[in-house]
Short mmCIF file of C-alpha atoms in Angstrom, two decimals:
data_model
loop_
_atom_site.label_atom_id
_atom_site.label_comp_id
_atom_site.label_asym_id
_atom_site.label_seq_id
_atom_site.Cartn_x
_atom_site.Cartn_y
_atom_site.Cartn_z
CA UNK A 2 12.53 -3.29 9.74
CA UNK A 3 11.90 -4.34 6.21
CA UNK A 4 8.42 -4.41 4.94
CA UNK A 5 9.37 -8.37 4.59
CA UNK A 6 9.21 -8.13 7.99
CA UNK A 7 6.00 -5.57 8.52
CA UNK A 8 4.03 -7.90 6.35
CA UNK A 9 4.71 -10.96 8.58
CA UNK A 10 3.69 -8.65 11.69
CA UNK A 11 0.83 -7.67 10.03
CA UNK A 12 -0.46 -11.41 9.43
CA UNK A 13 0.48 -12.28 13.04
CA UNK A 14 -2.13 -10.09 14.67
CA UNK A 15 -4.78 -10.89 12.01
CA UNK A 16 -4.27 -14.24 13.24
CA UNK A 17 -5.66 -12.85 16.24
CA UNK A 18 -7.99 -10.29 15.67
CA UNK A 19 -10.75 -9.77 13.27
CA UNK A 20 -10.60 -6.42 13.08
CA UNK A 21 -7.02 -5.00 11.57
CA UNK A 22 -7.43 -2.17 9.40
CA UNK A 23 -4.00 -1.36 7.27
CA UNK A 24 -3.60 2.79 6.16
CA UNK A 25 -0.70 3.45 4.23
CA UNK A 26 0.78 6.90 4.95
CA UNK A 27 2.55 7.76 1.79
CA UNK A 28 2.82 6.16 -1.42
CA UNK A 29 6.96 7.55 -1.34
CA UNK A 30 7.89 4.81 0.90
CA UNK A 31 7.65 2.06 -1.94
CA UNK A 32 10.25 1.48 -4.23
CA UNK A 33 7.59 1.12 -7.37
CA UNK A 34 3.42 1.43 -7.69
CA UNK A 35 4.40 -2.28 -8.53
CA UNK A 36 5.34 -3.04 -5.01
CA UNK A 37 2.39 -1.12 -3.27
CA UNK A 38 0.37 -3.13 -5.12
CA UNK A 39 1.91 -6.08 -4.12
CA UNK A 40 1.48 -5.38 -0.82
CA UNK A 41 -2.02 -4.54 -1.30
CA UNK A 42 -2.52 -8.07 -2.76
CA UNK A 43 -0.33 -10.06 -0.11
CA UNK A 44 -3.61 -8.59 2.54
CA UNK A 45 -6.10 -9.63 0.25
CA UNK A 46 -4.90 -12.81 0.29
CA UNK A 47 -4.30 -12.81 4.22
CA UNK A 48 -7.96 -10.94 4.23
CA UNK A 49 -6.15 -8.52 6.05
CA UNK A 50 -8.71 -5.27 5.58
CA UNK A 51 -6.78 -1.69 3.58
CA UNK A 52 -7.39 1.58 2.34
CA UNK A 53 -5.44 1.75 -1.18
CA UNK A 54 -5.68 5.79 -1.11
CA UNK A 55 -2.61 6.66 1.25
CA UNK A 56 -2.86 9.86 3.71
CA UNK A 57 -0.57 12.37 2.08
CA UNK A 58 -1.14 11.94 -1.54
CA UNK A 59 -5.28 11.28 -1.01
CA UNK A 60 -5.13 14.82 1.18
CA UNK A 61 -2.64 16.58 -1.60
CA UNK A 62 -4.95 15.15 -4.71
CA UNK A 63 -7.70 16.90 -2.78
CA UNK A 64 -5.95 20.53 -2.19
CA UNK A 65 -4.60 20.13 1.11
CA UNK A 66 -1.15 22.20 2.20
CA UNK A 67 1.57 20.17 3.39
CA UNK A 68 3.96 21.17 6.15
CA UNK A 69 7.43 21.75 6.91
CA UNK A 70 7.87 18.28 7.90
CA UNK A 71 6.48 17.44 5.07
CA UNK A 72 3.39 16.05 6.33
CA UNK A 73 -0.80 16.95 5.44
CA UNK A 74 -1.80 20.00 7.75
CA UNK A 75 -4.24 18.99 10.11
CA UNK A 76 -7.20 20.04 7.39
CA UNK A 77 -5.97 17.47 5.41
CA UNK A 78 -6.13 14.39 8.11
CA UNK A 79 -9.28 15.60 9.15
CA UNK A 80 -10.96 15.36 5.39
CA UNK A 81 -8.53 12.00 4.87
CA UNK A 82 -10.48 10.18 8.41
CA UNK A 83 -13.94 11.68 7.11
CA UNK A 84 -14.41 11.12 3.00
CA UNK A 85 -12.00 7.94 3.72
CA UNK A 86 -11.38 6.09 7.04
CA UNK A 87 -14.89 6.74 8.27
CA UNK A 88 -17.07 5.67 5.48
CA UNK A 89 -14.58 2.45 5.27
CA UNK A 90 -15.07 1.92 8.98
CA UNK A 91 -18.92 1.74 7.87
CA UNK A 92 -18.32 -0.26 4.59
CA UNK A 93 -16.46 -3.13 7.22
CA UNK A 94 -19.61 -2.86 9.93
CA UNK A 95 -17.51 -1.64 12.81
CA UNK A 96 -19.16 1.74 13.15
#
């Protein structure tokens, strides 16, 4: 599925739902930092909430280990949820 298709689907979901939060799994999925920036600009213009820090890259920057499949270990996911996701949800007044 191409990036354009994903963004179109997110835009459609947002039209029918007030609460939509986009998380990025890892920055390496983008062909460049410009591509991620353009995606974030699109999300902003469509009033789709997102967290800029990707789960994988944030976890690595915080010193968490990765698994053999190149995913954060459980501690990295938990830390991301606690330190990044929950504060964002509180800022949005969703919890």
